[in-house]
Amino acid sequence: MSKQIRAAIIGSTGYGGVELIRFLLHHPKVEITSVVSSSSAGESIAVGFPHLNHVMELDLDQVDIDVIQNKADVVFTATPSGVSSGLIPDLLAAGLKVIDLSGDYRLKSGELYEKWYKHTPPTEAHLQQAIYGLSEVFKEEIREAELLSNPGCYPTAASLGLIPALSMKRIDPKSIIIDAKSGASGAGRKLGLSVHYAELNENLKPYKVNQHQHIPEIEQTLSGIVNEQTTITFTTHLVPMTRGILCTMYADLLEPCNEQQLINEYRDYYKGRPFVRIRNKGSWPSTKEVSGSNYCDIGFSIDERTGRVTILSVIDNVVKGAAGQAIQNLNLMMGWDETTGLQMTPVYP
Amino acid sequence: MSKQIRAAIIGSTGYGGVELIRFLLHHPKVEITSVVSSSSAGESIAVGFPHLNHVMELDLDQVDIDVIQNKADVVFTATPSGVSSGLIPDLLAAGLKVIDLSGDYRLKSGELYEKWYKHTPPTEAHLQQAIYGLSEVFKEEIREAELLSNPGCYPTAASLGLIPALSMKRIDPKSIIIDAKSGASGAGRKLGLSVHYAELNENLKPYKVNQHQHIPEIEQTLSGIVNEQTTITFTTHLVPMTRGILCTMYADLLEPCNEQQLINEYRDYYKGRPFVRIRNKGSWPSTKEVSGSNYCDIGFSIDERTGRVTILSVIDNVVKGAAGQAIQNLNLMMGWDETTGLQMTPVYP
Amino acid sequence: MSKQIRAAIIGSTGYGGVELIRFLLHHPKVEITSVVSSSSAGESIAVGFPHLNHVMELDLDQVDIDVIQNKADVVFTATPSGVSSGLIPDLLAAGLKVIDLSGDYRLKSGELYEKWYKHTPPTEAHLQQAIYGLSEVFKEEIREAELLSNPGCYPTAASLGLIPALSMKRIDPKSIIIDAKSGASGAGRKLGLSVHYAELNENLKPYKVNQHQHIPEIEQTLSGIVNEQTTITFTTHLVPMTRGILCTMYADLLEPCNEQQLINEYRDYYKGRPFVRIRNKGSWPSTKEVSGSNYCDIGFSIDERTGRVTILSVIDNVVKGAAGQAIQNLNLMMGWDETTGLQMTPVYP
Amino acid sequence: MSKQIRAAIIGSTGYGGVELIRFLLHHPKVEITSVVSSSSAGESIAVGFPHLNHVMELDLDQVDIDVIQNKADVVFTATPSGVSSGLIPDLLAAGLKVIDLSGDYRLKSGELYEKWYKHTPPTEAHLQQAIYGLSEVFKEEIREAELLSNPGCYPTAASLGLIPALSMKRIDPKSIIIDAKSGASGAGRKLGLSVHYAELNENLKPYKVNQHQHIPEIEQTLSGIVNEQTTITFTTHLVPMTRGILCTMYADLLEPCNEQQLINEYRDYYKGRPFVRIRNKGSWPSTKEVSGSNYCDIGFSIDERTGRVTILSVIDNVVKGAAGQAIQNLNLMMGWDETTGLQMTPVYP
């Protein structure tokens, strides 16, 4: 079978990069033609990632726009923030579609980007051109994207869990508190003391409390939904596991409702969107139940005594929080079924 | 050196029991004279717990009040809830001091006990007699206790983190949300699918959302502090680690204040209480930093944008959340320095 | 596309069972028509395994040969040892092909079975009828099987690592020592203290030293290869992880050779067998590099000082050690490409 | 109580260093007067190790021999190999007793040191002066030491497990195979991909097969016991846990014997040595059973079919494999009871 489009992956030796490879190898319409990593160029990608032996042994390419232009139709940039924005203008100018996993194009405000990311922002034109790829919510815009900005891992779990309740005016936007927990792969393959094995194992660590760069991204999305500036309280924690994000979210109900009502409304909202699964009453999702897959599972608890709802949302940060959603967005951009190449059952146990 | 008092431990083959042994062996004034476990009576405790070989090899005793009365001055009951209350009246009648780790005597209301624990409550007289042993807060009452009810693990971490702010009227009691996370040892040594290794490893699981039996215990304590009925939102999560509890707590500030003010006020509040350590500004505690020790570490973040404070409190659930605080309470009951036998440095890494 | 054959899974609520489901759902030629579990019959399989929500929600069937006969062409029995042998004669009599993952039909000697498994053995006729499904080694026999006995997890890793060296007379069969390590999923979903989270986490435990029931299975296979009775030394360890087996194997070289020679000979031996990957010189496999996949990775170290070779072999015990190899054997039995439905890239990290 | 001697710790911000602090704080005869770390000098040690808040908040000193000479009687050097040997000659010249945890003085042959450690060896005089501190075996020599070379973690577990059998001529020295497994803390606090959380979690990794620098150290010790050059086969593995070493060791019995005989002989050999515990027949040690303590637990299995014995030996690599044994050696050097300050019960679970 001849594949329909050719893809290059820049930053292919990070966890997002190798997860793109894992999924794209099973994608019936996409062929990976270039894996790019300036630090290890010339070497087979399977040297640093022996799990790819016999599976995918392409030699790593230098970052060279001309080469990429010849080899690919679409480029995934899975580079650190601050790096993507140096490459993407040239990639776009070369006529390539770009799906950026870095975070550089998520915030519409260059000022906010600079404040939270401490890098020089991309140009205003590119910021405005970029389409924010929360697949289930912005499907129509995504279909037209040339530059797709893939959402952050925490924002994906949080936004998918909150948007239906906000859009149905079930909860008070000013009351939102997000207690987020992530496995270590979210920090990438870059070494650091916080993800040194002996420091994280048998440990649970809050970090960047009220300071995480995903705060403005979530606020931007939720503000758009409710049409007013929304501010959240957001705590992040490192959990001694590799994959998985759980957002436990709290909000005041605007008027009393029960869990089954909410469940029904969420199921309506996500009708026809196969990667969001709403749990039955009394059942809450755990991270392992989506591990290795593109699912986002959401559950609820309402406490009548306090008038608050607790919304629990889990994803695999490397899949729905990165590579999987990027491919889901590519599918939408190409007019394909959004599940193409992504129908992987969670790996359990 | 001759020890001053003799202690018996009922329920010595659970995790709370063997942790009592670990600490009491280093206590200069207490001698363990009986370890009780009806299920394994007659066998050395080191058979089921080989880490105790050469350290402590007493044979396990039957539950027999006469024998215990002859062997001990004080009894720790580290039994499941619903079991302790069947033994304690006789132990008290036999003139023994009792420190109960089970939960049976924590709630002053028998009705609430029955609702949340699904067991028949102890008698009203015993419920009223029991002193709630949150060591740092109820020191004076504890000195006089004959029946000491040792706090739950979550309530210890949560209450120590919230009480100073509540008693200083810094936060709105109606706004309190507690996002609690625990390692698996909190579930004890009793087998269950939720703590089966392959189910919990590489997993993060919410459970008993708004339904945990520690909710009324925390509410009872906080209500007493603020002198009005207080209701909390409380979520519990199982984390893939053995020891440790982190409570991430959210509340609305009644008026603006900064982190350093709060830090100073907490340090004042806990002055002279060596097991509570307040972190410096910008530093948040992780569970490993107290592991194996009786410390409770507390840190803060204030978000001026939302007017909320985030309070982070960690303990080792087996120590400050169970065996350690029980010994701290014994020390207070005996008029000894509260740190006696408890000055263990956290085990790191 | 219409599927070619219908499969039933007996024992579908164990880890082997749900892993069969994960792979068969992606198999182009097999349709799962019945999932059987007497303990939960009538309930959707997704109730106990929420990761299967929206993926596979068949109701669990009773064990009923007539029903299975009507619904299926092939049956996977992923039941505990001692249970399969009670069902399989009837399944065979009903004209079904059977692939047994239980261990009941692996040993040709009923006497040995009784000694190591402590159950009554199957009939001699069925023991002789059963084909041992070590896919890479007994391909021809497997093609003809009606009753296929799927190898144990340890025997798969050990035999694949040792057989080429033995068949090429590189090593002394009398010198073989196998130091085997496994993750907790190998013990199944049945509760037990040894796989209770707080007991296994941050722990490494030898068990059944020289006593594991996989010893006679490995010896039977190796004895067949060298045509003489072979006895091994075999130690098993539980490692604090969910998936993965590593066998570190030691043997005396019959005459000096170097690692590259061995690598070349192993690559020759496994030519055309895509699921065995021989590592390059100086590179040794780790369990995560095959996790979630059907690969067996093998590496070597030769110590000229001692004249011994160290052979390292890793598999995912749930895949190549159970469900994956079972499907590989089905593929062979059906005359299909052996990789059909099994081309999953390892999940990394 | 006034402490009898003053100790300095060079390299106090590694895991060995902070474990020395944890134990020495409870040592009745030793006062820590200087903690040295050139990289963080001037800062409290509790900044980088918040578990030491309120426990030990000394400011870190520069490496300055004059200062150390004034402040200390004994110096622990817990520095990387290649660093200690640059400091120790001056420390000795200053009249200080030195206990070196680095490995620089373990091998008597400078040539072997250079081959395995790739550093310039210490002077021949210092190599010969250094006493090898395997506490249970070389007690007499240790009493006289001025320069004590603390054994490596693997060599401690392996040698304690093998020496009695060798000295009693129970096993063939030429047949020894050591399959060693370690938690991640053995690699120290220095960052590296092999101990990056997402790479080691849910993974089991062989490394340095037949190449570990502890090989010549073990061979030197065993050769001394049997009075002939002994060569071992030695494999090391990284296990996803923080603390603990298990050595599974294989050897040919010189003549048949049973497990109880061996148990008795080992108990005789280690009579009066409280930190070695020999397990009863049929019971094998796991790493958690010694975690946080100075114990070495040893168990056996004999397979009559093969004539081989399997010896299993566990330690906590940070305690008996480093800081604990170093203090045990100090106790011996000072003529104190060897358990002084070391009577910590293992932390379980």
PDB file of N, CA and C in Angstrom, chain A residues 257-326:
ATOM      1  N   CYS A 257     -27.297  20.137  40.905  1.00  0.00           N
ATOM      2  CA  CYS A 257     -27.580  19.128  39.882  1.00  0.00           C
ATOM      3  C   CYS A 257     -27.013  17.807  40.371  1.00  0.00           C
ATOM      4  N   ASN A 258     -27.362  16.709  39.733  1.00  0.00           N
ATOM      5  CA  ASN A 258     -26.818  15.440  40.204  1.00  0.00           C
ATOM      6  C   ASN A 258     -25.824  14.868  39.202  1.00  0.00           C
ATOM      7  N   GLU A 259     -25.140  13.847  39.638  1.00  0.00           N
ATOM      8  CA  GLU A 259     -24.044  13.319  38.825  1.00  0.00           C
ATOM      9  C   GLU A 259     -24.547  12.773  37.489  1.00  0.00           C
ATOM     10  N   GLN A 260     -25.702  12.121  37.507  1.00  0.00           N
ATOM     11  CA  GLN A 260     -26.184  11.518  36.276  1.00  0.00           C
ATOM     12  C   GLN A 260     -26.506  12.585  35.221  1.00  0.00           C
ATOM     13  N   GLN A 261     -27.061  13.704  35.678  1.00  0.00           N
ATOM     14  CA  GLN A 261     -27.310  14.809  34.735  1.00  0.00           C
ATOM     15  C   GLN A 261     -26.023  15.248  34.052  1.00  0.00           C
ATOM     16  N   LEU A 262     -25.007  15.427  34.880  1.00  0.00           N
ATOM     17  CA  LEU A 262     -23.722  15.874  34.359  1.00  0.00           C
ATOM     18  C   LEU A 262     -23.147  14.840  33.380  1.00  0.00           C
ATOM     19  N   ILE A 263     -23.251  13.597  33.779  1.00  0.00           N
ATOM     20  CA  ILE A 263     -22.750  12.524  32.909  1.00  0.00           C
ATOM     21  C   ILE A 263     -23.458  12.571  31.557  1.00  0.00           C
ATOM     22  N   ASN A 264     -24.759  12.711  31.590  1.00  0.00           N
ATOM     23  CA  ASN A 264     -25.510  12.766  30.332  1.00  0.00           C
ATOM     24  C   ASN A 264     -25.096  13.965  29.483  1.00  0.00           C
ATOM     25  N   GLU A 265     -24.953  15.091  30.125  1.00  0.00           N
ATOM     26  CA  GLU A 265     -24.581  16.287  29.375  1.00  0.00           C
ATOM     27  C   GLU A 265     -23.187  16.172  28.770  1.00  0.00           C
ATOM     28  N   TYR A 266     -22.268  15.614  29.540  1.00  0.00           N
ATOM     29  CA  TYR A 266     -20.923  15.412  28.987  1.00  0.00           C
ATOM     30  C   TYR A 266     -20.949  14.425  27.823  1.00  0.00           C
ATOM     31  N   ARG A 267     -21.749  13.389  27.950  1.00  0.00           N
ATOM     32  CA  ARG A 267     -21.824  12.413  26.846  1.00  0.00           C
ATOM     33  C   ARG A 267     -22.419  13.057  25.602  1.00  0.00           C
ATOM     34  N   ASP A 268     -23.375  13.921  25.803  1.00  0.00           N
ATOM     35  CA  ASP A 268     -23.905  14.684  24.669  1.00  0.00           C
ATOM     36  C   ASP A 268     -22.828  15.552  24.043  1.00  0.00           C
ATOM     37  N   TYR A 269     -22.151  16.280  24.916  1.00  0.00           N
ATOM     38  CA  TYR A 269     -21.144  17.217  24.418  1.00  0.00           C
ATOM     39  C   TYR A 269     -20.097  16.496  23.572  1.00  0.00           C
ATOM     40  N   TYR A 270     -19.672  15.327  24.025  1.00  0.00           N
ATOM     41  CA  TYR A 270     -18.611  14.604  23.324  1.00  0.00           C
ATOM     42  C   TYR A 270     -19.138  13.523  22.382  1.00  0.00           C
ATOM     43  N   LYS A 271     -20.403  13.612  22.054  1.00  0.00           N
ATOM     44  CA  LYS A 271     -20.992  12.658  21.108  1.00  0.00           C
ATOM     45  C   LYS A 271     -20.190  12.659  19.799  1.00  0.00           C
ATOM     46  N   GLY A 272     -19.873  11.495  19.314  1.00  0.00           N
ATOM     47  CA  GLY A 272     -19.119  11.423  18.055  1.00  0.00           C
ATOM     48  C   GLY A 272     -17.645  11.711  18.204  1.00  0.00           C
ATOM     49  N   ARG A 273     -17.191  11.909  19.449  1.00  0.00           N
ATOM     50  CA  ARG A 273     -15.759  12.149  19.677  1.00  0.00           C
ATOM     51  C   ARG A 273     -15.221  10.939  20.441  1.00  0.00           C
ATOM     52  N   PRO A 274     -14.702   9.950  19.720  1.00  0.00           N
ATOM     53  CA  PRO A 274     -14.451   8.638  20.315  1.00  0.00           C
ATOM     54  C   PRO A 274     -13.364   8.593  21.380  1.00  0.00           C
ATOM     55  N   PHE A 275     -12.533   9.614  21.463  1.00  0.00           N
ATOM     56  CA  PHE A 275     -11.423   9.514  22.427  1.00  0.00           C
ATOM     57  C   PHE A 275     -11.751  10.067  23.811  1.00  0.00           C
ATOM     58  N   VAL A 276     -12.942  10.601  23.985  1.00  0.00           N
ATOM     59  CA  VAL A 276     -13.349  11.006  25.334  1.00  0.00           C
ATOM     60  C   VAL A 276     -14.378  10.006  25.843  1.00  0.00           C
ATOM     61  N   ARG A 277     -14.076   9.423  26.979  1.00  0.00           N
ATOM     62  CA  ARG A 277     -14.978   8.429  27.569  1.00  0.00           C
ATOM     63  C   ARG A 277     -15.465   8.947  28.922  1.00  0.00           C
ATOM     64  N   ILE A 278     -16.767   9.058  29.077  1.00  0.00           N
ATOM     65  CA  ILE A 278     -17.343   9.536  30.329  1.00  0.00           C
ATOM     66  C   ILE A 278     -17.716   8.337  31.188  1.00  0.00           C
ATOM     67  N   ARG A 279     -17.202   8.317  32.413  1.00  0.00           N
ATOM     68  CA  ARG A 279     -17.447   7.174  33.288  1.00  0.00           C
ATOM     69  C   ARG A 279     -18.866   7.156  33.827  1.00  0.00           C
ATOM     70  N   ASN A 280     -19.321   5.954  34.143  1.00  0.00           N
ATOM     71  CA  ASN A 280     -20.614   5.820  34.810  1.00  0.00           C
ATOM     72  C   ASN A 280     -20.556   6.407  36.215  1.00  0.00           C
ATOM     73  N   LYS A 281     -21.736   6.689  36.755  1.00  0.00           N
ATOM     74  CA  LYS A 281     -21.857   7.210  38.121  1.00  0.00           C
ATOM     75  C   LYS A 281     -21.111   6.319  39.126  1.00  0.00           C
ATOM     76  N   GLY A 282     -20.355   6.962  39.999  1.00  0.00           N
ATOM     77  CA  GLY A 282     -19.673   6.227  41.057  1.00  0.00           C
ATOM     78  C   GLY A 282     -18.376   5.578  40.624  1.00  0.00           C
ATOM     79  N   SER A 283     -17.978   5.789  39.387  1.00  0.00           N
ATOM     80  CA  SER A 283     -16.724   5.213  38.886  1.00  0.00           C
ATOM     81  C   SER A 283     -15.792   6.353  38.482  1.00  0.00           C
ATOM     82  N   TRP A 284     -14.568   6.323  38.982  1.00  0.00           N
ATOM     83  CA  TRP A 284     -13.622   7.388  38.665  1.00  0.00           C
ATOM     84  C   TRP A 284     -12.422   6.822  37.939  1.00  0.00           C
ATOM     85  N   PRO A 285     -11.889   7.559  37.013  1.00  0.00           N
ATOM     86  CA  PRO A 285     -10.802   7.025  36.185  1.00  0.00           C
ATOM     87  C   PRO A 285      -9.460   7.051  36.904  1.00  0.00           C
ATOM     88  N   SER A 286      -8.625   6.066  36.604  1.00  0.00           N
ATOM     89  CA  SER A 286      -7.235   6.082  37.062  1.00  0.00           C
ATOM     90  C   SER A 286      -6.336   6.121  35.829  1.00  0.00           C
ATOM     91  N   THR A 287      -5.103   6.563  36.031  1.00  0.00           N
ATOM     92  CA  THR A 287      -4.251   6.837  34.869  1.00  0.00           C
ATOM     93  C   THR A 287      -3.942   5.595  34.041  1.00  0.00           C
ATOM     94  N   LYS A 288      -3.806   4.451  34.710  1.00  0.00           N
ATOM     95  CA  LYS A 288      -3.423   3.235  33.981  1.00  0.00           C
ATOM     96  C   LYS A 288      -4.504   2.826  32.985  1.00  0.00           C
ATOM     97  N   GLU A 289      -5.731   3.240  33.233  1.00  0.00           N
ATOM     98  CA  GLU A 289      -6.828   2.814  32.372  1.00  0.00           C
ATOM     99  C   GLU A 289      -6.796   3.476  30.989  1.00  0.00           C
ATOM    100  N   VAL A 290      -5.938   4.464  30.813  1.00  0.00           N
ATOM    101  CA  VAL A 290      -5.760   5.069  29.483  1.00  0.00           C
ATOM    102  C   VAL A 290      -4.318   4.928  28.992  1.00  0.00           C
ATOM    103  N   SER A 291      -3.483   4.259  29.743  1.00  0.00           N
ATOM    104  CA  SER A 291      -2.047   4.247  29.444  1.00  0.00           C
ATOM    105  C   SER A 291      -1.737   3.651  28.072  1.00  0.00           C
ATOM    106  N   GLY A 292      -0.936   4.358  27.302  1.00  0.00           N
ATOM    107  CA  GLY A 292      -0.563   3.891  25.974  1.00  0.00           C
ATOM    108  C   GLY A 292      -1.595   4.205  24.911  1.00  0.00           C
ATOM    109  N   SER A 293      -2.698   4.823  25.300  1.00  0.00           N
ATOM    110  CA  SER A 293      -3.785   5.092  24.355  1.00  0.00           C
ATOM    111  C   SER A 293      -4.082   6.589  24.267  1.00  0.00           C
ATOM    112  N   ASN A 294      -4.934   6.944  23.312  1.00  0.00           N
ATOM    113  CA  ASN A 294      -5.283   8.350  23.098  1.00  0.00           C
ATOM    114  C   ASN A 294      -6.543   8.768  23.858  1.00  0.00           C
ATOM    115  N   TYR A 295      -7.017   7.933  24.766  1.00  0.00           N
ATOM    116  CA  TYR A 295      -8.248   8.261  25.479  1.00  0.00           C
ATOM    117  C   TYR A 295      -8.053   9.329  26.556  1.00  0.00           C
ATOM    118  N   CYS A 296      -9.140  10.068  26.787  1.00  0.00           N
ATOM    119  CA  CYS A 296      -9.274  10.908  27.966  1.00  0.00           C
ATOM    120  C   CYS A 296     -10.517  10.412  28.689  1.00  0.00           C
ATOM    121  N   ASP A 297     -10.364   9.936  29.928  1.00  0.00           N
ATOM    122  CA  ASP A 297     -11.492   9.435  30.710  1.00  0.00           C
ATOM    123  C   ASP A 297     -11.861  10.463  31.777  1.00  0.00           C
ATOM    124  N   ILE A 298     -13.157  10.679  31.938  1.00  0.00           N
ATOM    125  CA  ILE A 298     -13.636  11.732  32.852  1.00  0.00           C
ATOM    126  C   ILE A 298     -14.715  11.178  33.774  1.00  0.00           C
ATOM    127  N   GLY A 299     -14.612  11.479  35.063  1.00  0.00           N
ATOM    128  CA  GLY A 299     -15.618  11.074  36.048  1.00  0.00           C
ATOM    129  C   GLY A 299     -15.978  12.224  36.974  1.00  0.00           C
ATOM    130  N   PHE A 300     -17.015  12.032  37.778  1.00  0.00           N
ATOM    131  CA  PHE A 300     -17.571  13.121  38.589  1.00  0.00           C
ATOM    132  C   PHE A 300     -17.926  12.674  39.990  1.00  0.00           C
ATOM    133  N   SER A 301     -17.885  13.623  40.900  1.00  0.00           N
ATOM    134  CA  SER A 301     -18.510  13.457  42.217  1.00  0.00           C
ATOM    135  C   SER A 301     -19.096  14.806  42.618  1.00  0.00           C
ATOM    136  N   ILE A 302     -20.342  14.789  43.023  1.00  0.00           N
ATOM    137  CA  ILE A 302     -20.982  16.015  43.510  1.00  0.00           C
ATOM    138  C   ILE A 302     -21.231  15.850  45.001  1.00  0.00           C
ATOM    139  N   ASP A 303     -20.821  16.861  45.760  1.00  0.00           N
ATOM    140  CA  ASP A 303     -21.078  16.839  47.201  1.00  0.00           C
ATOM    141  C   ASP A 303     -22.192  17.845  47.492  1.00  0.00           C
ATOM    142  N   GLU A 304     -23.371  17.325  47.799  1.00  0.00           N
ATOM    143  CA  GLU A 304     -24.510  18.221  48.036  1.00  0.00           C
ATOM    144  C   GLU A 304     -24.298  19.097  49.252  1.00  0.00           C
ATOM    145  N   ARG A 305     -23.498  18.588  50.176  1.00  0.00           N
ATOM    146  CA  ARG A 305     -23.263  19.360  51.400  1.00  0.00           C
ATOM    147  C   ARG A 305     -22.549  20.677  51.116  1.00  0.00           C
ATOM    148  N   THR A 306     -21.677  20.664  50.123  1.00  0.00           N
ATOM    149  CA  THR A 306     -20.894  21.872  49.844  1.00  0.00           C
ATOM    150  C   THR A 306     -21.304  22.548  48.538  1.00  0.00           C
ATOM    151  N   GLY A 307     -22.101  21.871  47.740  1.00  0.00           N
ATOM    152  CA  GLY A 307     -22.491  22.460  46.458  1.00  0.00           C
ATOM    153  C   GLY A 307     -21.359  22.497  45.446  1.00  0.00           C
ATOM    154  N   ARG A 308     -20.348  21.655  45.680  1.00  0.00           N
ATOM    155  CA  ARG A 308     -19.230  21.636  44.740  1.00  0.00           C
ATOM    156  C   ARG A 308     -19.232  20.344  43.930  1.00  0.00           C
ATOM    157  N   VAL A 309     -18.704  20.440  42.710  1.00  0.00           N
ATOM    158  CA  VAL A 309     -18.469  19.244  41.910  1.00  0.00           C
ATOM    159  C   VAL A 309     -16.966  18.980  41.854  1.00  0.00           C
ATOM    160  N   THR A 310     -16.610  17.717  41.903  1.00  0.00           N
ATOM    161  CA  THR A 310     -15.228  17.298  41.688  1.00  0.00           C
ATOM    162  C   THR A 310     -15.192  16.566  40.354  1.00  0.00           C
ATOM    163  N   ILE A 311     -14.377  17.066  39.432  1.00  0.00           N
ATOM    164  CA  ILE A 311     -14.263  16.468  38.098  1.00  0.00           C
ATOM    165  C   ILE A 311     -12.888  15.835  37.985  1.00  0.00           C
ATOM    166  N   LEU A 312     -12.846  14.571  37.581  1.00  0.00           N
ATOM    167  CA  LEU A 312     -11.569  13.853  37.482  1.00  0.00           C
ATOM    168  C   LEU A 312     -11.322  13.482  36.035  1.00  0.00           C
ATOM    169  N   SER A 313     -10.169  13.876  35.537  1.00  0.00           N
ATOM    170  CA  SER A 313      -9.857  13.683  34.126  1.00  0.00           C
ATOM    171  C   SER A 313      -8.465  13.082  34.008  1.00  0.00           C
ATOM    172  N   VAL A 314      -8.344  11.965  33.262  1.00  0.00           N
ATOM    173  CA  VAL A 314      -7.021  11.344  33.090  1.00  0.00           C
ATOM    174  C   VAL A 314      -6.679  11.183  31.610  1.00  0.00           C
ATOM    175  N   ILE A 315      -5.400  11.323  31.324  1.00  0.00           N
ATOM    176  CA  ILE A 315      -4.876  11.036  29.986  1.00  0.00           C
ATOM    177  C   ILE A 315      -3.507  10.378  30.140  1.00  0.00           C
ATOM    178  N   ASP A 316      -3.024   9.785  29.065  1.00  0.00           N
ATOM    179  CA  ASP A 316      -1.612   9.455  28.974  1.00  0.00           C
ATOM    180  C   ASP A 316      -0.935  10.701  28.407  1.00  0.00           C
ATOM    181  N   ASN A 317      -0.059  11.289  29.224  1.00  0.00           N
ATOM    182  CA  ASN A 317       0.550  12.562  28.812  1.00  0.00           C
ATOM    183  C   ASN A 317       1.350  12.458  27.527  1.00  0.00           C
ATOM    184  N   VAL A 318       1.913  11.292  27.234  1.00  0.00           N
ATOM    185  CA  VAL A 318       2.722  11.149  26.023  1.00  0.00           C
ATOM    186  C   VAL A 318       1.834  10.931  24.790  1.00  0.00           C
ATOM    187  N   VAL A 319       0.610  10.456  25.010  1.00  0.00           N
ATOM    188  CA  VAL A 319      -0.271  10.184  23.865  1.00  0.00           C
ATOM    189  C   VAL A 319      -1.276  11.340  23.711  1.00  0.00           C
ATOM    190  N   LYS A 320      -2.390  11.277  24.405  1.00  0.00           N
ATOM    191  CA  LYS A 320      -3.370  12.357  24.256  1.00  0.00           C
ATOM    192  C   LYS A 320      -2.756  13.708  24.654  1.00  0.00           C
ATOM    193  N   GLY A 321      -1.759  13.691  25.531  1.00  0.00           N
ATOM    194  CA  GLY A 321      -1.103  14.933  25.937  1.00  0.00           C
ATOM    195  C   GLY A 321       0.022  15.358  25.027  1.00  0.00           C
ATOM    196  N   ALA A 322       0.306  14.610  23.962  1.00  0.00           N
ATOM    197  CA  ALA A 322       1.397  14.985  23.055  1.00  0.00           C
ATOM    198  C   ALA A 322       1.229  14.293  21.692  1.00  0.00           C
ATOM    199  N   ALA A 323       1.888  13.142  21.491  1.00  0.00           N
ATOM    200  CA  ALA A 323       1.981  12.549  20.159  1.00  0.00           C
ATOM    201  C   ALA A 323       0.629  12.108  19.602  1.00  0.00           C
ATOM    202  N   GLY A 324      -0.201  11.517  20.432  1.00  0.00           N
ATOM    203  CA  GLY A 324      -1.482  11.015  19.942  1.00  0.00           C
ATOM    204  C   GLY A 324      -2.375  12.145  19.458  1.00  0.00           C
ATOM    205  N   GLN A 325      -2.504  13.189  20.266  1.00  0.00           N
ATOM    206  CA  GLN A 325      -3.347  14.309  19.850  1.00  0.00           C
ATOM    207  C   GLN A 325      -2.771  15.006  18.617  1.00  0.00           C
ATOM    208  N   ALA A 326      -1.432  15.004  18.500  1.00  0.00           N
ATOM    209  CA  ALA A 326      -0.816  15.594  17.305  1.00  0.00           C
ATOM    210  C   ALA A 326      -1.249  14.836  16.048  1.00  0.00           C
TER     211      ALA A 326
END
